[in-house]
Amino acid sequence: MTTLLLPAMATQDNTLRLRPRFKEKVTLAPDEIKQRIHHSLSENKDKWLGEIVDNHIILKIPGNQQHYWSPQLTLELEDMQGETQIRGLFGPKPGVWTMFVFFYSSVGFLTLMCLIFGLSQMTLKMDAYGLWFVPVGFLLLTGLFIMSKIGQRLSQEQMHQLNTLLFESLQGPIPKAGR
């Protein structure tokens, strides 16, 4: 039995990070970790789903429990001379994350263009109406950030569920071969 202390999710609740990460070293080999997670996935199909490809693992909430903000946990296993480093990343589904990155980039770029346009107008002693759009852009960016934090709060229970299931699968008994 290994002593694994996955990070307490409570310490990450009040941070500004949009996609919480953790890094943990354990005394299990990568193959044993994959075997334990695979065993737990097959025993708990109603609680979580997952894919294991080489040393890359993606853990998700089952489809009937998913909502728009449902998280997934991505794990990378790295063998480090008798120990394994687990790098975990909680995040939204890739489609949700891509949408937010697109909106952040688009609104940020348009705000920057309005700022440049407005400053150019001001330099040319024209009416600088382009500057009126800059605060609107910042409000939109703030709104996007607040929406993402609301989504993170809505997914928090499922993040705890994934964290707990991962912890339990790594702490549990070693599954018998052939099961």
PDB file of C-alpha atoms in Angstrom:
ATOM      1  CA  MET A   1       0.000   0.000   0.000  1.00  0.00           C
ATOM      2  CA  THR A   2       1.325   3.405  -0.971  1.00  0.00           C
ATOM      3  CA  THR A   3       0.918   6.665   0.832  1.00  0.00           C
ATOM      4  CA  LEU A   4      -0.598   9.030  -1.636  1.00  0.00           C
ATOM      5  CA  LEU A   5      -1.718  12.487  -0.741  1.00  0.00           C
ATOM      6  CA  LEU A   6      -3.541  14.055  -3.638  1.00  0.00           C
ATOM      7  CA  PRO A   7      -3.904  17.805  -3.259  1.00  0.00           C
ATOM      8  CA  ALA A   8      -6.828  19.003  -1.233  1.00  0.00           C
ATOM      9  CA  MET A   9      -9.296  20.540  -3.633  1.00  0.00           C
ATOM     10  CA  ALA A  10     -10.345  23.010  -0.951  1.00  0.00           C
ATOM     11  CA  THR A  11      -7.021  24.799  -1.241  1.00  0.00           C
ATOM     12  CA  GLN A  12      -7.703  25.451  -4.912  1.00  0.00           C
ATOM     13  CA  ASP A  13     -11.244  26.784  -4.521  1.00  0.00           C
ATOM     14  CA  ASN A  14     -10.318  30.427  -3.921  1.00  0.00           C
ATOM     15  CA  THR A  15      -7.601  30.816  -6.515  1.00  0.00           C
ATOM     16  CA  LEU A  16      -7.873  32.547  -9.862  1.00  0.00           C
ATOM     17  CA  ARG A  17      -6.737  29.482 -11.798  1.00  0.00           C
ATOM     18  CA  LEU A  18      -9.172  28.390 -14.467  1.00  0.00           C
ATOM     19  CA  ARG A  19      -7.757  24.884 -14.823  1.00  0.00           C
ATOM     20  CA  PRO A  20      -6.405  23.574 -11.491  1.00  0.00           C
ATOM     21  CA  ARG A  21      -3.286  21.434 -11.719  1.00  0.00           C
ATOM     22  CA  PHE A  22      -1.446  19.163  -9.345  1.00  0.00           C
ATOM     23  CA  LYS A  23       1.802  17.227  -9.313  1.00  0.00           C
ATOM     24  CA  GLU A  24       2.350  14.268  -7.012  1.00  0.00           C
ATOM     25  CA  LYS A  25       5.054  11.603  -6.651  1.00  0.00           C
ATOM     26  CA  VAL A  26       3.980   8.093  -5.670  1.00  0.00           C
ATOM     27  CA  THR A  27       5.891   4.895  -5.066  1.00  0.00           C
ATOM     28  CA  LEU A  28       3.816   2.908  -7.569  1.00  0.00           C
ATOM     29  CA  ALA A  29       5.086   2.057 -11.055  1.00  0.00           C
ATOM     30  CA  PRO A  30       3.203   3.614 -13.999  1.00  0.00           C
ATOM     31  CA  ASP A  31       1.934   0.187 -15.100  1.00  0.00           C
ATOM     32  CA  GLU A  32       0.565  -0.497 -11.618  1.00  0.00           C
ATOM     33  CA  ILE A  33      -1.169   2.892 -11.552  1.00  0.00           C
ATOM     34  CA  LYS A  34      -2.736   2.210 -14.949  1.00  0.00           C
ATOM     35  CA  GLN A  35      -3.785  -1.262 -13.795  1.00  0.00           C
ATOM     36  CA  ARG A  36      -5.426   0.112 -10.636  1.00  0.00           C
ATOM     37  CA  ILE A  37      -7.236   2.868 -12.519  1.00  0.00           C
ATOM     38  CA  HIS A  38      -8.371   0.422 -15.222  1.00  0.00           C
ATOM     39  CA  HIS A  39      -9.696  -1.912 -12.526  1.00  0.00           C
ATOM     40  CA  SER A  40     -11.509   0.937 -10.782  1.00  0.00           C
ATOM     41  CA  LEU A  41     -12.978   2.147 -14.082  1.00  0.00           C
ATOM     42  CA  SER A  42     -14.368  -1.302 -14.843  1.00  0.00           C
ATOM     43  CA  GLU A  43     -15.774  -1.684 -11.311  1.00  0.00           C
ATOM     44  CA  ASN A  44     -17.338   1.805 -11.140  1.00  0.00           C
ATOM     45  CA  LYS A  45     -18.768   2.454 -14.625  1.00  0.00           C
ATOM     46  CA  ASP A  46     -21.665   4.381 -13.091  1.00  0.00           C
ATOM     47  CA  LYS A  47     -19.274   6.846 -11.353  1.00  0.00           C
ATOM     48  CA  TRP A  48     -16.623   7.612 -13.975  1.00  0.00           C
ATOM     49  CA  LEU A  49     -15.337   6.808 -17.432  1.00  0.00           C
ATOM     50  CA  GLY A  50     -11.841   6.916 -18.754  1.00  0.00           C
ATOM     51  CA  GLU A  51      -9.357   6.284 -21.469  1.00  0.00           C
ATOM     52  CA  ILE A  52      -5.826   5.036 -20.925  1.00  0.00           C
ATOM     53  CA  VAL A  53      -3.311   5.474 -23.745  1.00  0.00           C
ATOM     54  CA  ASP A  54       0.320   4.791 -22.883  1.00  0.00           C
ATOM     55  CA  ASN A  55       1.084   7.061 -19.907  1.00  0.00           C
ATOM     56  CA  HIS A  56      -1.786   9.442 -20.647  1.00  0.00           C
ATOM     57  CA  ILE A  57      -5.109   9.004 -18.819  1.00  0.00           C
ATOM     58  CA  ILE A  58      -8.345  10.960 -19.262  1.00  0.00           C
ATOM     59  CA  LEU A  59     -11.022  10.513 -16.608  1.00  0.00           C
ATOM     60  CA  LYS A  60     -14.574  11.801 -17.132  1.00  0.00           C
ATOM     61  CA  ILE A  61     -17.991  11.879 -15.551  1.00  0.00           C
ATOM     62  CA  PRO A  62     -20.491   9.424 -17.143  1.00  0.00           C
ATOM     63  CA  GLY A  63     -22.734  10.847 -19.848  1.00  0.00           C
ATOM     64  CA  ASN A  64     -25.974  10.660 -17.846  1.00  0.00           C
ATOM     65  CA  GLN A  65     -24.412  12.842 -15.100  1.00  0.00           C
ATOM     66  CA  GLN A  66     -22.674  15.308 -17.407  1.00  0.00           C
ATOM     67  CA  HIS A  67     -23.725  18.892 -17.896  1.00  0.00           C
ATOM     68  CA  TYR A  68     -22.186  21.704 -19.920  1.00  0.00           C
ATOM     69  CA  TRP A  69     -19.603  22.514 -17.238  1.00  0.00           C
ATOM     70  CA  SER A  70     -18.652  18.915 -16.363  1.00  0.00           C
ATOM     71  CA  PRO A  71     -14.899  18.584 -15.849  1.00  0.00           C
ATOM     72  CA  GLN A  72     -12.454  15.980 -16.948  1.00  0.00           C
ATOM     73  CA  LEU A  73      -9.207  14.999 -15.274  1.00  0.00           C
ATOM     74  CA  THR A  74      -6.167  14.496 -17.478  1.00  0.00           C
ATOM     75  CA  LEU A  75      -3.234  12.609 -15.984  1.00  0.00           C
ATOM     76  CA  GLU A  76       0.307  12.196 -17.258  1.00  0.00           C
ATOM     77  CA  LEU A  77       2.466   9.497 -15.671  1.00  0.00           C
ATOM     78  CA  GLU A  78       6.221   9.939 -15.688  1.00  0.00           C
ATOM     79  CA  ASP A  79       8.553   7.191 -14.446  1.00  0.00           C
ATOM     80  CA  MET A  80      11.234   8.660 -12.177  1.00  0.00           C
ATOM     81  CA  GLN A  81      13.611   5.937 -10.924  1.00  0.00           C
ATOM     82  CA  GLY A  82      11.361   3.845  -8.710  1.00  0.00           C
ATOM     83  CA  GLU A  83       8.707   6.524  -8.319  1.00  0.00           C
ATOM     84  CA  THR A  84       6.054   7.866 -10.615  1.00  0.00           C
ATOM     85  CA  GLN A  85       5.213  11.510 -10.962  1.00  0.00           C
ATOM     86  CA  ILE A  86       1.526  12.083 -11.640  1.00  0.00           C
ATOM     87  CA  ARG A  87       0.682  15.396 -13.294  1.00  0.00           C
ATOM     88  CA  GLY A  88      -3.016  16.132 -13.142  1.00  0.00           C
ATOM     89  CA  LEU A  89      -5.069  18.805 -14.847  1.00  0.00           C
ATOM     90  CA  PHE A  90      -8.731  19.476 -14.126  1.00  0.00           C
ATOM     91  CA  GLY A  91     -10.445  21.227 -16.954  1.00  0.00           C
ATOM     92  CA  PRO A  92     -13.619  21.497 -18.958  1.00  0.00           C
ATOM     93  CA  LYS A  93     -14.308  19.386 -22.002  1.00  0.00           C
ATOM     94  CA  PRO A  94     -12.048  20.424 -24.908  1.00  0.00           C
ATOM     95  CA  GLY A  95     -14.943  22.056 -26.796  1.00  0.00           C
ATOM     96  CA  VAL A  96     -15.799  24.317 -23.862  1.00  0.00           C
ATOM     97  CA  TRP A  97     -12.158  25.249 -23.300  1.00  0.00           C
ATOM     98  CA  THR A  98     -11.646  26.011 -27.009  1.00  0.00           C
ATOM     99  CA  MET A  99     -14.753  28.209 -27.053  1.00  0.00           C
ATOM    100  CA  PHE A 100     -13.533  30.252 -24.080  1.00  0.00           C
ATOM    101  CA  VAL A 101     -10.040  30.653 -25.544  1.00  0.00           C
ATOM    102  CA  PHE A 102     -11.605  31.799 -28.828  1.00  0.00           C
ATOM    103  CA  PHE A 103     -13.829  34.368 -27.085  1.00  0.00           C
ATOM    104  CA  TYR A 104     -10.997  35.636 -24.850  1.00  0.00           C
ATOM    105  CA  SER A 105      -8.716  36.018 -27.868  1.00  0.00           C
ATOM    106  CA  SER A 106     -11.358  37.646 -30.059  1.00  0.00           C
ATOM    107  CA  VAL A 107     -12.550  40.143 -27.465  1.00  0.00           C
ATOM    108  CA  GLY A 108      -8.970  40.895 -26.384  1.00  0.00           C
ATOM    109  CA  PHE A 109      -7.861  41.492 -29.981  1.00  0.00           C
ATOM    110  CA  LEU A 110     -10.869  43.715 -30.766  1.00  0.00           C
ATOM    111  CA  THR A 111     -10.300  45.706 -27.565  1.00  0.00           C
ATOM    112  CA  LEU A 112      -6.657  46.225 -28.488  1.00  0.00           C
ATOM    113  CA  MET A 113      -7.633  47.330 -32.008  1.00  0.00           C
ATOM    114  CA  CYS A 114     -10.189  49.795 -30.589  1.00  0.00           C
ATOM    115  CA  LEU A 115      -7.534  51.157 -28.240  1.00  0.00           C
ATOM    116  CA  ILE A 116      -5.049  51.642 -31.091  1.00  0.00           C
ATOM    117  CA  PHE A 117      -7.747  53.185 -33.297  1.00  0.00           C
ATOM    118  CA  GLY A 118      -8.899  55.533 -30.527  1.00  0.00           C
ATOM    119  CA  LEU A 119      -5.349  56.626 -29.681  1.00  0.00           C
ATOM    120  CA  SER A 120      -4.688  57.240 -33.370  1.00  0.00           C
ATOM    121  CA  GLN A 121      -7.825  59.386 -33.543  1.00  0.00           C
ATOM    122  CA  MET A 122      -6.706  61.296 -30.464  1.00  0.00           C
ATOM    123  CA  THR A 123      -3.222  61.843 -31.921  1.00  0.00           C
ATOM    124  CA  LEU A 124      -4.778  63.230 -35.119  1.00  0.00           C
ATOM    125  CA  LYS A 125      -6.924  65.606 -33.024  1.00  0.00           C
ATOM    126  CA  MET A 126     -10.107  63.821 -34.119  1.00  0.00           C
ATOM    127  CA  ASP A 127     -13.069  62.759 -32.016  1.00  0.00           C
ATOM    128  CA  ALA A 128     -11.688  59.611 -30.296  1.00  0.00           C
ATOM    129  CA  TYR A 129     -14.870  57.543 -30.353  1.00  0.00           C
ATOM    130  CA  GLY A 130     -12.761  54.364 -30.710  1.00  0.00           C
ATOM    131  CA  LEU A 131     -11.761  54.694 -27.052  1.00  0.00           C
ATOM    132  CA  TRP A 132     -15.394  54.250 -25.969  1.00  0.00           C
ATOM    133  CA  PHE A 133     -15.209  50.593 -26.970  1.00  0.00           C
ATOM    134  CA  VAL A 134     -12.203  49.830 -24.740  1.00  0.00           C
ATOM    135  CA  PRO A 135     -14.158  49.765 -21.436  1.00  0.00           C
ATOM    136  CA  VAL A 136     -16.828  47.665 -23.168  1.00  0.00           C
ATOM    137  CA  GLY A 137     -14.108  45.188 -24.155  1.00  0.00           C
ATOM    138  CA  PHE A 138     -12.823  45.034 -20.598  1.00  0.00           C
ATOM    139  CA  LEU A 139     -16.366  44.477 -19.336  1.00  0.00           C
ATOM    140  CA  LEU A 140     -16.814  41.629 -21.830  1.00  0.00           C
ATOM    141  CA  LEU A 141     -13.504  40.063 -20.744  1.00  0.00           C
ATOM    142  CA  THR A 142     -14.543  40.394 -17.103  1.00  0.00           C
ATOM    143  CA  GLY A 143     -17.908  38.825 -17.950  1.00  0.00           C
ATOM    144  CA  LEU A 144     -16.185  35.891 -19.660  1.00  0.00           C
ATOM    145  CA  PHE A 145     -13.933  35.415 -16.645  1.00  0.00           C
ATOM    146  CA  ILE A 146     -16.922  35.482 -14.269  1.00  0.00           C
ATOM    147  CA  MET A 147     -18.761  32.978 -16.472  1.00  0.00           C
ATOM    148  CA  SER A 148     -15.775  30.644 -16.361  1.00  0.00           C
ATOM    149  CA  LYS A 149     -15.557  30.924 -12.564  1.00  0.00           C
ATOM    150  CA  ILE A 150     -19.302  30.195 -12.279  1.00  0.00           C
ATOM    151  CA  GLY A 151     -18.780  27.153 -14.488  1.00  0.00           C
ATOM    152  CA  GLN A 152     -15.901  26.041 -12.307  1.00  0.00           C
ATOM    153  CA  ARG A 153     -18.084  26.363  -9.208  1.00  0.00           C
ATOM    154  CA  LEU A 154     -20.843  24.349 -10.899  1.00  0.00           C
ATOM    155  CA  SER A 155     -18.333  21.615 -11.724  1.00  0.00           C
ATOM    156  CA  GLN A 156     -16.649  21.635  -8.324  1.00  0.00           C
ATOM    157  CA  GLU A 157     -18.609  18.698  -6.923  1.00  0.00           C
ATOM    158  CA  GLN A 158     -17.705  16.583  -9.941  1.00  0.00           C
ATOM    159  CA  MET A 159     -14.059  17.653  -9.628  1.00  0.00           C
ATOM    160  CA  HIS A 160     -14.123  16.388  -6.042  1.00  0.00           C
ATOM    161  CA  GLN A 161     -15.756  13.174  -7.267  1.00  0.00           C
ATOM    162  CA  LEU A 162     -13.002  12.563  -9.837  1.00  0.00           C
ATOM    163  CA  ASN A 163     -10.326  13.423  -7.271  1.00  0.00           C
ATOM    164  CA  THR A 164     -11.836  11.057  -4.696  1.00  0.00           C
ATOM    165  CA  LEU A 165     -12.228   8.199  -7.191  1.00  0.00           C
ATOM    166  CA  LEU A 166      -8.622   8.621  -8.304  1.00  0.00           C
ATOM    167  CA  PHE A 167      -7.423   8.639  -4.692  1.00  0.00           C
ATOM    168  CA  GLU A 168      -9.483   5.544  -3.848  1.00  0.00           C
ATOM    169  CA  SER A 169      -8.329   3.635  -6.922  1.00  0.00           C
ATOM    170  CA  LEU A 170      -4.668   4.290  -6.090  1.00  0.00           C
ATOM    171  CA  GLN A 171      -5.095   3.495  -2.392  1.00  0.00           C
ATOM    172  CA  GLY A 172      -7.133   0.332  -2.920  1.00  0.00           C
ATOM    173  CA  PRO A 173      -5.890  -3.239  -3.070  1.00  0.00           C
ATOM    174  CA  ILE A 174      -3.815  -4.363  -6.001  1.00  0.00           C
ATOM    175  CA  PRO A 175      -6.219  -5.920  -8.529  1.00  0.00           C
ATOM    176  CA  LYS A 176      -5.596  -9.554  -9.398  1.00  0.00           C
ATOM    177  CA  ALA A 177      -4.235 -10.264 -12.852  1.00  0.00           C
ATOM    178  CA  GLY A 178      -6.813 -11.391 -15.400  1.00  0.00           C
ATOM    179  CA  ARG A 179      -9.661  -9.434 -13.773  1.00  0.00           C
TER     180      ARG A 179
END
